[in-house]
Tab-separated table of C-alpha atoms in Angstrom:
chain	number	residue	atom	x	y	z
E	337	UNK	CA	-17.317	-20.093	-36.030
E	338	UNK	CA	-13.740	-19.646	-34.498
E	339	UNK	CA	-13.444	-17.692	-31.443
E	340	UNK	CA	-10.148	-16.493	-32.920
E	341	UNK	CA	-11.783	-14.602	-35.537
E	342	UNK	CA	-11.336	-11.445	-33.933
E	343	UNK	CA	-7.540	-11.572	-33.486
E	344	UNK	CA	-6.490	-13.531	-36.040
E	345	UNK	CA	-4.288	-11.332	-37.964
E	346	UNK	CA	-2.622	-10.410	-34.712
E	347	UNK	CA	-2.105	-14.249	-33.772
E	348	UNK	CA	-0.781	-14.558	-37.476
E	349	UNK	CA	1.475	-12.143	-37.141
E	350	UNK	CA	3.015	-13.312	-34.285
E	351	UNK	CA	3.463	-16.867	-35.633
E	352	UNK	CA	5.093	-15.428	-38.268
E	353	UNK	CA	7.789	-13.704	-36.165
E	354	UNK	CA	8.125	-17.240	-34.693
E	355	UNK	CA	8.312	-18.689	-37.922
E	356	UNK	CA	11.209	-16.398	-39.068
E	357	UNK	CA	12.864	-16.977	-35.336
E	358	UNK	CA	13.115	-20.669	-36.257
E	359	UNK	CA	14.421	-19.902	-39.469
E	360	UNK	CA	16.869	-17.799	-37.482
E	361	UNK	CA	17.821	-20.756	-35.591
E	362	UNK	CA	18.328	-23.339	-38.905
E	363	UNK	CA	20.666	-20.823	-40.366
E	364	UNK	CA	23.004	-20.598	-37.362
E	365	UNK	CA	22.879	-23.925	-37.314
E	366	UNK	CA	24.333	-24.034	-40.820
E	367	UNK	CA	26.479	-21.664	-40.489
E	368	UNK	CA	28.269	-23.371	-37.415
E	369	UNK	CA	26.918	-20.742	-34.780
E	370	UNK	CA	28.377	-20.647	-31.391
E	371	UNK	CA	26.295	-22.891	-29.566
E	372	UNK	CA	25.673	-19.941	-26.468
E	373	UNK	CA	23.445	-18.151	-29.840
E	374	UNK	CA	21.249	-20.731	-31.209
E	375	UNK	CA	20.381	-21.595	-27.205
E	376	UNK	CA	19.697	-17.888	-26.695
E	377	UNK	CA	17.740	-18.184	-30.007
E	378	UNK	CA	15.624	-21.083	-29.153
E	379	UNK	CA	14.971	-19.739	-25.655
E	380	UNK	CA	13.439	-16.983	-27.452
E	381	UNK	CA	11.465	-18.937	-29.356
E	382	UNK	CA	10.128	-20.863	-26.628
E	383	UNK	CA	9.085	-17.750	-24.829
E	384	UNK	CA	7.116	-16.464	-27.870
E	385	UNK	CA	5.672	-19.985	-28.090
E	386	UNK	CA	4.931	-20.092	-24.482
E	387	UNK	CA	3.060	-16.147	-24.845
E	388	UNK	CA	1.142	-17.109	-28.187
E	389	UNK	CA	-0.052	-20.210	-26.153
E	390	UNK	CA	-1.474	-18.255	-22.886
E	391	UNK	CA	-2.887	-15.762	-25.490
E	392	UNK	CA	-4.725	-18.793	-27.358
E	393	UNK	CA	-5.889	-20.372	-23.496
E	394	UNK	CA	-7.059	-16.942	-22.653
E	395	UNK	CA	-9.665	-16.689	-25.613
E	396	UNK	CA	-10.699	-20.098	-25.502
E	397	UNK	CA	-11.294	-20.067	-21.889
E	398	UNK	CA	-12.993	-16.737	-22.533
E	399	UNK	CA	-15.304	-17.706	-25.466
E	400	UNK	CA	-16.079	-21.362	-24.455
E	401	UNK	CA	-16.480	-21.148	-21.159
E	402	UNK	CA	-17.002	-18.054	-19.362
E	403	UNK	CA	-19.268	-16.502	-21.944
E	404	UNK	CA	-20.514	-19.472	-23.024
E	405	UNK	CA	-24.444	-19.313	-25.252
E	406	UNK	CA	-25.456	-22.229	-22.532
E	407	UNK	CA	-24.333	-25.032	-19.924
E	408	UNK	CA	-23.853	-27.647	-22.659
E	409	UNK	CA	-21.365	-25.177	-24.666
E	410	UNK	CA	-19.596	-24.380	-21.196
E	411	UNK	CA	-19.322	-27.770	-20.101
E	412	UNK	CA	-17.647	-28.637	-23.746
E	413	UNK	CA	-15.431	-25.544	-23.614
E	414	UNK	CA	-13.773	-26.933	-20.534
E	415	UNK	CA	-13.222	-30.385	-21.251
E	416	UNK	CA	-11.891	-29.481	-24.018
E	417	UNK	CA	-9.375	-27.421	-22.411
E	418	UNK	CA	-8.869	-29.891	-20.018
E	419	UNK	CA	-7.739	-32.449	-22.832
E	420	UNK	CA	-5.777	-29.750	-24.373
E	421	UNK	CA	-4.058	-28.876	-20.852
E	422	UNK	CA	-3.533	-32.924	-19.795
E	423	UNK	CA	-1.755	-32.862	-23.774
E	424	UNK	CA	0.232	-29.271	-22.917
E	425	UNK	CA	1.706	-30.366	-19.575
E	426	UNK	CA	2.816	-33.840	-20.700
């Protein structure tokens, strides 16, 4: 079962306004957009990227590890997010 269950619709939603920030961001592009607005743009996006992520960490970290059912479940929990972390800050 995902730990996101629970939030899922809020973590959706957020994507979404991501999604539609991108989109933002393609039709600058095609439209010849100063390049000062599609930089403002994508630093936007990169700051919603960057909460969504610490949002996602938080819950795992949460789920998997500090309320973990057992020591086996808690020990995979954070390896995993070590793996994901070594992959994150590449």
């Amino acid at each position: 079962m995902s730990h996101l269950s629970r939030d899922n619709s809020k973590l959706i939603a957020r994507l979404r306004r991501i999604k539609g920030q991108v989109e933002g961001v393609e039709r600058a592009l095609e439209k010849d957009a100063d390049c000062t607005e599609v930089l403002r743009q994508i630093a936007s996006i990169r700051g919603a990227m960057t909460g969504l992520t610490h949002e996602v960490f938080e819950e795992h970290l949460r789920s998997h590890v500090v309320e973990a059912s057992d020591e086996t479940a808690r020990e995979q929990g954070a390896e995993d997010m070590i793996q994901i972390l070594k992959t994150y800050l590449k």
